[in-house]
Amino acid sequence: DDVLLRLKRADPRIEARQVAVIDAAGRTASHTGGECTPWAGSFAGHGFSIQGNRLAGRQVVDAAAADFEKHADKPLPERMIEALCAGDGAGGDRHEEESAAVYVVDTEDYPLWDIRVDHHPEPLIELRRLYAVFRERLLPEILRMPTRANPAGASDESEA
C-alpha cells in the first residue's frame, strides 16, 4: 500500500493508469484510475493481480482470477495462459484483441519466459502453441545461460 501511495503522489496522470504492486510476502495493492477505458478494474489475490480495461465487465477478471487460483499446481506461465483463456471465455476484451503475451522474470536480469503474439486472429490459441514450443526448445537453453550463481552457465552435459 505504501508503494502504491507513493506512485499516486508522484504521477500526475495516475487517474489514467492501472497499476499493481506485489511484495515479496505476496501482499497486493492495485489501482484503476477513473480515466481508464470502461470497463476497467482489477482483482487482487495473494501473490497475484489481474487487471484489464476495455473488458466486457467484472466477470472477466473474476473468471481469470478463479482459474489462476484453481490451477496453483501448474507452472506460472501455464497458469497465466489458462487464466487469460478463462477471462476470454467470460467475455474478454470488447475490441477483439489480436495480441497476447507471457513475460516472467525470475532471479536474473533476463526473462525466464518471454512469449508474445501480435496481430493474430486467434492470439490465445497461438500463445498456447508457442508456449509448448518455448517450453520444449527455448527454456532448456535459457536454463543453461549464465546466472548470478553460475556466471559460466551450465554445460550441455550438466543439469540446468
Coordinates of N, CA and C in Angstrom, one line a residue:
D1 N 0.8 -1.2 0.0 CA 0.0 0.0 0.0 C 0.9 1.3 0.0
D2 N 2.0 1.2 0.7 CA 2.9 2.4 0.8 C 3.4 2.7 -0.6
V3 N 3.9 1.7 -1.4 CA 4.4 1.9 -2.7 C 3.3 2.5 -3.6
L4 N 2.1 1.9 -3.5 CA 1.1 2.5 -4.4 C 0.7 3.9 -4.0
L5 N 0.8 4.2 -2.7 CA 0.5 5.6 -2.3 C 1.6 6.5 -2.9
R6 N 2.8 6.1 -2.8 CA 3.9 6.9 -3.4 C 3.8 7.1 -4.9
L7 N 3.4 6.1 -5.6 CA 3.1 6.2 -7.0 C 2.0 7.2 -7.3
K8 N 0.9 7.1 -6.5 CA -0.2 8.0 -6.7 C 0.2 9.5 -6.5
R9 N 1.1 9.7 -5.5 CA 1.5 11.1 -5.2 C 2.5 11.6 -6.3
A10 N 3.3 10.7 -6.9 CA 4.3 11.1 -7.9 C 3.8 11.2 -9.3
D11 N 2.7 10.6 -9.6 CA 2.2 10.6 -11.0 C 1.0 11.5 -11.2
P12 N 1.2 12.6 -11.9 CA 0.1 13.5 -12.1 C -1.0 12.9 -13.0
R13 N -0.7 11.8 -13.7 CA -1.7 11.2 -14.6 C -2.2 9.8 -14.0
I14 N -2.1 9.6 -12.7 CA -2.4 8.4 -12.1 C -3.9 7.9 -12.4
E15 N -4.8 8.9 -12.6 CA -6.2 8.5 -12.9 C -6.3 7.9 -14.3
A16 N -5.3 8.0 -15.2 CA -5.4 7.4 -16.5 C -4.6 6.0 -16.5
R17 N -4.2 5.5 -15.4 CA -3.4 4.3 -15.3 C -4.0 3.2 -14.5
Q18 N -3.5 2.0 -14.8 CA -3.7 0.9 -13.9 C -2.3 0.4 -13.5
V19 N -2.3 0.1 -12.2 CA -1.0 -0.4 -11.6 C -1.3 -1.4 -10.5
A20 N -0.4 -2.4 -10.4 CA -0.5 -3.3 -9.3 C 0.9 -3.5 -8.7
V21 N 1.0 -3.7 -7.4 CA 2.2 -3.9 -6.7 C 2.1 -5.1 -5.9
I22 N 3.0 -6.0 -6.0 CA 3.0 -7.3 -5.2 C 4.4 -7.3 -4.5
D23 N 4.3 -7.5 -3.2 CA 5.6 -7.5 -2.4 C 6.1 -9.0 -2.3
A24 N 7.2 -9.1 -1.7 CA 7.8 -10.5 -1.5 C 7.0 -11.4 -0.6
A25 N 6.1 -10.8 0.2 CA 5.3 -11.6 1.1 C 3.9 -12.0 0.4
G26 N 3.8 -11.5 -0.9 CA 2.5 -11.8 -1.6 C 1.4 -10.8 -1.4
R27 N 1.7 -9.8 -0.6 CA 0.6 -8.8 -0.4 C 0.5 -7.9 -1.7
T28 N -0.8 -7.6 -2.0 CA -1.1 -7.0 -3.3 C -1.9 -5.7 -3.1
A29 N -1.5 -4.7 -3.8 CA -2.3 -3.4 -3.9 C -2.4 -3.1 -5.3
S30 N -3.6 -2.6 -5.7 CA -3.8 -2.2 -7.1 C -4.7 -1.0 -7.2
H31 N -4.6 -0.3 -8.3 CA -5.3 0.9 -8.6 C -5.7 0.9 -10.0
T32 N -7.0 1.3 -10.3 CA -7.5 1.6 -11.6 C -8.0 3.0 -11.6
G33 N -7.4 3.8 -12.4 CA -7.8 5.2 -12.4 C -9.2 5.4 -13.0
G34 N -9.8 6.5 -12.6 CA -11.2 6.8 -13.1 C -11.2 7.2 -14.6
E35 N -10.0 7.5 -15.2 CA -10.0 7.9 -16.6 C -9.7 6.7 -17.5
C36 N -9.5 5.5 -16.9 CA -9.3 4.3 -17.7 C -10.5 4.0 -18.6
T37 N -10.3 3.3 -19.7 CA -11.3 3.0 -20.6 C -12.3 1.9 -20.0
P38 N -13.6 2.2 -20.0 CA -14.5 1.2 -19.5 C -14.5 -0.1 -20.3
W39 N -14.9 -1.2 -19.7 CA -14.8 -1.5 -18.3 C -13.4 -1.7 -17.9
A40 N -13.0 -1.1 -16.8 CA -11.7 -1.3 -16.3 C -11.7 -1.7 -14.8
G41 N -10.9 -2.5 -14.4 CA -10.8 -2.9 -13.0 C -9.8 -4.0 -12.7
S42 N -9.7 -4.5 -11.5 CA -8.7 -5.4 -11.2 C -9.2 -6.4 -10.1
F43 N -8.5 -7.5 -9.9 CA -8.7 -8.4 -8.9 C -7.3 -8.6 -8.2
A44 N -7.3 -8.4 -6.9 CA -6.0 -8.6 -6.1 C -6.1 -9.8 -5.3
G45 N -5.3 -10.8 -5.6 CA -5.3 -12.0 -4.8 C -3.9 -12.1 -4.1
H46 N -3.8 -13.1 -3.3 CA -2.5 -13.3 -2.6 C -1.4 -13.7 -3.6
G47 N -0.4 -12.8 -3.8 CA 0.7 -13.2 -4.7 C 0.4 -12.9 -6.2
F48 N -0.8 -12.4 -6.5 CA -1.1 -12.1 -7.9 C -2.1 -11.0 -8.0
S49 N -2.1 -10.4 -9.2 CA -3.1 -9.4 -9.5 C -3.5 -9.5 -11.0
I50 N -4.8 -9.3 -11.3 CA -5.2 -9.3 -12.6 C -5.9 -7.9 -12.9
Q51 N -5.4 -7.3 -14.0 CA -6.0 -6.0 -14.4 C -6.5 -6.1 -15.8
G52 N -7.4 -5.3 -16.1 CA -7.9 -5.2 -17.5 C -8.7 -3.9 -17.7
N53 N -8.7 -3.5 -19.0 CA -9.6 -2.4 -19.4 C -10.1 -2.8 -20.8
R54 N -11.1 -2.1 -21.2 CA -11.9 -2.4 -22.4 C -12.5 -3.8 -22.3
L55 N -12.8 -4.3 -21.1 CA -13.3 -5.6 -20.9 C -14.8 -5.6 -21.0
A56 N -15.4 -6.8 -21.2 CA -16.8 -7.0 -21.2 C -17.5 -6.7 -19.8
G57 N -16.7 -6.8 -18.8 CA -17.2 -6.5 -17.4 C -16.4 -7.2 -16.3
R58 N -16.8 -7.0 -15.1 CA -16.1 -7.5 -13.9 C -15.9 -9.0 -14.0
Q59 N -16.9 -9.7 -14.7 CA -16.8 -11.2 -14.8 C -15.5 -11.6 -15.5
V60 N -14.9 -10.8 -16.3 CA -13.7 -11.2 -17.0 C -12.5 -11.4 -16.0
V61 N -12.3 -10.4 -15.2 CA -11.2 -10.5 -14.2 C -11.5 -11.5 -13.1
D62 N -12.8 -11.7 -12.8 CA -13.2 -12.7 -11.8 C -13.0 -14.1 -12.3
A63 N -13.3 -14.3 -13.6 CA -13.1 -15.7 -14.2 C -11.6 -16.0 -14.3
A64 N -10.8 -15.0 -14.7 CA -9.4 -15.2 -14.8 C -8.8 -15.5 -13.4
A65 N -9.2 -14.7 -12.4 CA -8.7 -14.9 -11.1 C -9.0 -16.3 -10.5
A66 N -10.3 -16.7 -10.7 CA -10.7 -18.0 -10.2 C -9.9 -19.2 -10.9
D67 N -9.7 -19.0 -12.2 CA -8.9 -20.0 -12.9 C -7.5 -20.1 -12.4
F68 N -6.9 -18.9 -12.2 CA -5.5 -18.8 -11.8 C -5.3 -19.5 -10.4
E69 N -6.3 -19.2 -9.5 CA -6.2 -19.8 -8.2 C -6.5 -21.3 -8.2
K70 N -7.3 -21.8 -9.1 CA -7.7 -23.2 -9.2 C -6.5 -24.0 -9.7
H71 N -5.6 -23.4 -10.5 CA -4.5 -24.2 -11.0 C -3.2 -23.9 -10.4
A72 N -3.1 -23.8 -9.1 CA -1.9 -23.5 -8.4 C -0.8 -24.5 -8.5
D73 N -1.2 -25.7 -9.0 CA -0.2 -26.8 -9.1 C 0.5 -26.7 -10.5
K74 N 0.0 -25.8 -11.4 CA 0.7 -25.7 -12.7 C 1.8 -24.7 -12.7
P75 N 2.7 -24.8 -13.7 CA 3.8 -23.8 -13.8 C 3.1 -22.4 -14.1
L76 N 3.8 -21.4 -13.5 CA 3.3 -20.0 -13.6 C 2.9 -19.6 -15.1
P77 N 3.7 -19.8 -16.1 CA 3.3 -19.4 -17.4 C 2.1 -20.1 -17.9
E78 N 1.9 -21.3 -17.6 CA 0.7 -22.1 -18.0 C -0.5 -21.5 -17.2
R79 N -0.4 -21.2 -16.0 CA -1.5 -20.6 -15.2 C -1.9 -19.3 -15.8
M80 N -0.9 -18.5 -16.2 CA -1.2 -17.2 -16.8 C -2.0 -17.4 -18.1
I81 N -1.6 -18.3 -19.0 CA -2.3 -18.5 -20.2 C -3.7 -19.0 -20.0
E82 N -3.8 -20.0 -19.1 CA -5.2 -20.5 -18.8 C -6.1 -19.5 -18.2
A83 N -5.5 -18.6 -17.4 CA -6.3 -17.5 -16.8 C -6.8 -16.5 -17.9
L84 N -5.9 -16.2 -18.8 CA -6.3 -15.4 -20.0 C -7.4 -16.0 -20.8
C85 N -7.3 -17.3 -21.0 CA -8.4 -18.0 -21.7 C -9.7 -18.0 -20.9
A86 N -9.6 -18.2 -19.6 CA -10.8 -18.2 -18.8 C -11.5 -16.8 -18.9
G87 N -10.7 -15.7 -18.8 CA -11.2 -14.4 -18.9 C -11.8 -14.1 -20.3
D88 N -11.2 -14.7 -21.3 CA -11.7 -14.5 -22.7 C -13.0 -15.2 -22.8
G89 N -13.1 -16.4 -22.2 CA -14.4 -17.2 -22.2 C -15.5 -16.5 -21.5
A90 N -15.2 -15.6 -20.6 CA -16.2 -14.8 -19.8 C -16.5 -13.5 -20.5
G91 N -16.1 -13.3 -21.7 CA -16.4 -12.1 -22.4 C -15.2 -11.3 -22.9
G92 N -14.1 -11.5 -22.3 CA -12.8 -10.9 -22.7 C -12.8 -9.4 -23.0
D93 N -12.0 -9.1 -24.0 CA -11.8 -7.7 -24.5 C -12.9 -7.3 -25.4
R94 N -13.5 -6.2 -25.2 CA -14.6 -5.7 -26.1 C -14.2 -5.3 -27.5
H95 N -12.9 -5.2 -27.7 CA -12.4 -4.8 -29.0 C -11.7 -5.9 -29.8
E96 N -12.0 -7.2 -29.4 CA -11.4 -8.3 -30.1 C -9.9 -8.2 -30.3
E97 N -9.3 -8.3 -29.1 CA -7.8 -8.2 -29.1 C -7.1 -9.1 -30.0
E98 N -6.0 -8.7 -30.6 CA -5.3 -9.5 -31.5 C -3.9 -9.9 -31.0
S99 N -3.6 -9.6 -29.7 CA -2.3 -9.9 -29.2 C -2.5 -10.5 -27.8
A100 N -1.4 -11.2 -27.4 CA -1.3 -11.8 -26.0 C 0.1 -12.0 -25.7
A101 N 0.5 -12.0 -24.4 CA 1.9 -12.2 -24.1 C 2.0 -12.8 -22.7
V102 N 3.1 -13.6 -22.5 CA 3.5 -14.1 -21.2 C 5.0 -13.6 -21.0
Y103 N 5.2 -12.9 -19.9 CA 6.6 -12.4 -19.7 C 6.8 -12.7 -18.2
V104 N 7.8 -13.5 -17.9 CA 8.1 -13.9 -16.5 C 9.6 -13.7 -16.3
V105 N 9.9 -12.9 -15.3 CA 11.3 -12.7 -14.8 C 11.4 -13.4 -13.5
D106 N 12.5 -14.2 -13.3 CA 12.7 -14.9 -12.1 C 13.8 -14.2 -11.3
T107 N 15.0 -14.8 -11.2 CA 16.0 -14.2 -10.4 C 17.1 -13.5 -11.2
E108 N 17.1 -13.6 -12.5 CA 18.1 -13.0 -13.3 C 17.6 -11.7 -14.0
D109 N 18.5 -11.0 -14.6 CA 18.1 -9.7 -15.3 C 17.3 -10.0 -16.6
Y110 N 17.5 -11.2 -17.1 CA 16.8 -11.6 -18.4 C 15.5 -12.4 -18.0
P111 N 14.5 -12.4 -18.9 CA 13.3 -13.1 -18.6 C 13.5 -14.6 -18.7
L112 N 12.8 -15.3 -17.9 CA 12.8 -16.8 -18.0 C 11.8 -17.2 -19.1
W113 N 10.7 -16.5 -19.2 CA 9.7 -16.7 -20.2 C 9.4 -15.4 -20.9
D114 N 9.4 -15.4 -22.2 CA 9.1 -14.2 -23.0 C 8.4 -14.7 -24.3
I115 N 7.1 -14.8 -24.3 CA 6.3 -15.2 -25.4 C 5.3 -14.1 -25.8
R116 N 5.3 -13.8 -27.1 CA 4.4 -12.7 -27.5 C 3.8 -13.0 -28.8
V117 N 2.5 -12.7 -28.9 CA 1.8 -12.9 -30.2 C 1.1 -11.6 -30.5
D118 N 1.4 -11.1 -31.7 CA 0.8 -9.8 -32.2 C 0.1 -10.0 -33.5
H119 N -1.0 -9.3 -33.7 CA -1.8 -9.3 -34.9 C -2.1 -10.7 -35.4
H120 N -2.8 -11.5 -34.6 CA -3.1 -12.8 -34.9 C -4.6 -13.0 -34.7
P121 N -5.4 -13.6 -35.6 CA -6.8 -13.8 -35.4 C -7.2 -14.6 -34.2
E122 N -6.3 -15.5 -33.7 CA -6.6 -16.3 -32.5 C -5.4 -16.2 -31.6
P123 N -5.2 -15.1 -30.9 CA -3.9 -14.9 -30.2 C -3.7 -15.9 -29.0
L124 N -4.8 -16.3 -28.4 CA -4.7 -17.2 -27.2 C -4.3 -18.6 -27.7
I125 N -4.9 -19.1 -28.8 CA -4.6 -20.4 -29.4 C -3.1 -20.4 -29.8
E126 N -2.7 -19.3 -30.4 CA -1.3 -19.2 -30.8 C -0.3 -19.1 -29.6
L127 N -0.8 -18.4 -28.6 CA 0.1 -18.3 -27.4 C 0.3 -19.7 -26.8
R128 N -0.8 -20.5 -26.7 CA -0.7 -21.9 -26.2 C 0.3 -22.7 -27.1
R129 N 0.2 -22.5 -28.4 CA 1.1 -23.3 -29.3 C 2.6 -22.8 -29.0
L130 N 2.8 -21.5 -28.9 CA 4.2 -21.0 -28.7 C 4.7 -21.4 -27.3
Y131 N 3.8 -21.5 -26.4 CA 4.2 -21.9 -25.0 C 4.8 -23.3 -25.1
A132 N 4.2 -24.2 -25.8 CA 4.7 -25.6 -26.0 C 6.0 -25.6 -26.7
V133 N 6.2 -24.8 -27.7 CA 7.4 -24.7 -28.4 C 8.5 -24.1 -27.5
F134 N 8.2 -23.1 -26.8 CA 9.1 -22.4 -26.0 C 9.6 -23.4 -24.9
R135 N 8.7 -24.1 -24.2 CA 9.0 -25.0 -23.1 C 9.9 -26.1 -23.6
E136 N 9.7 -26.6 -24.8 CA 10.5 -27.7 -25.3 C 11.8 -27.3 -25.9
R137 N 11.9 -26.2 -26.6 CA 13.1 -25.8 -27.4 C 13.9 -24.7 -26.7
L138 N 13.2 -23.7 -26.2 CA 14.0 -22.5 -25.7 C 14.3 -22.5 -24.2
L139 N 13.3 -23.0 -23.4 CA 13.6 -23.0 -22.0 C 14.8 -23.7 -21.6
P140 N 15.1 -24.9 -22.2 CA 16.4 -25.6 -21.8 C 17.6 -24.7 -22.1
E141 N 17.6 -24.0 -23.2 CA 18.7 -23.1 -23.5 C 18.8 -21.9 -22.5
I142 N 17.7 -21.4 -22.1 CA 17.7 -20.3 -21.1 C 18.2 -20.8 -19.8
L143 N 17.8 -22.0 -19.4 CA 18.2 -22.6 -18.1 C 19.7 -22.9 -18.1
R144 N 20.4 -22.9 -19.3 CA 21.8 -23.1 -19.3 C 22.6 -21.8 -19.4
M145 N 21.9 -20.7 -19.5 CA 22.6 -19.4 -19.6 C 23.3 -19.0 -18.3
P146 N 24.3 -18.1 -18.4 CA 24.9 -17.7 -17.2 C 23.9 -17.1 -16.2
T147 N 24.2 -17.3 -14.9 CA 23.4 -16.8 -13.9 C 24.3 -16.1 -12.8
R148 N 23.7 -15.4 -11.9 CA 24.4 -14.8 -10.8 C 25.2 -15.9 -10.0
A149 N 24.5 -17.0 -9.8 CA 25.1 -18.1 -9.0 C 26.1 -18.9 -9.8
N150 N 25.9 -18.9 -11.2 CA 26.8 -19.6 -12.0 C 27.2 -18.8 -13.3
P151 N 28.1 -17.9 -13.1 CA 28.4 -16.9 -14.2 C 28.9 -17.6 -15.5
A152 N 29.4 -18.9 -15.4 CA 29.8 -19.6 -16.6 C 28.6 -20.3 -17.3
G153 N 27.5 -20.4 -16.6 CA 26.4 -21.1 -17.2 C 26.6 -22.6 -17.1
A154 N 25.5 -23.3 -17.4 CA 25.6 -24.8 -17.3 C 26.1 -25.3 -18.7
S155 N 26.9 -26.4 -18.6 CA 27.4 -27.0 -19.8 C 26.3 -27.9 -20.3
D156 N 26.5 -28.4 -21.6 CA 25.5 -29.3 -22.2 C 25.4 -30.6 -21.4
E157 N 26.4 -31.0 -20.8 CA 26.4 -32.2 -20.0 C 25.8 -32.1 -18.7
S158 N 25.7 -30.9 -18.1 CA 25.1 -30.8 -16.8 C 23.7 -30.5 -16.8
E159 N 23.1 -30.7 -15.7 CA 21.6 -30.4 -15.5 C 21.5 -28.9 -15.4
A160 N 20.5 -28.3 -16.0 CA 20.3 -26.9 -15.9 C 19.6 -26.5 -14.6

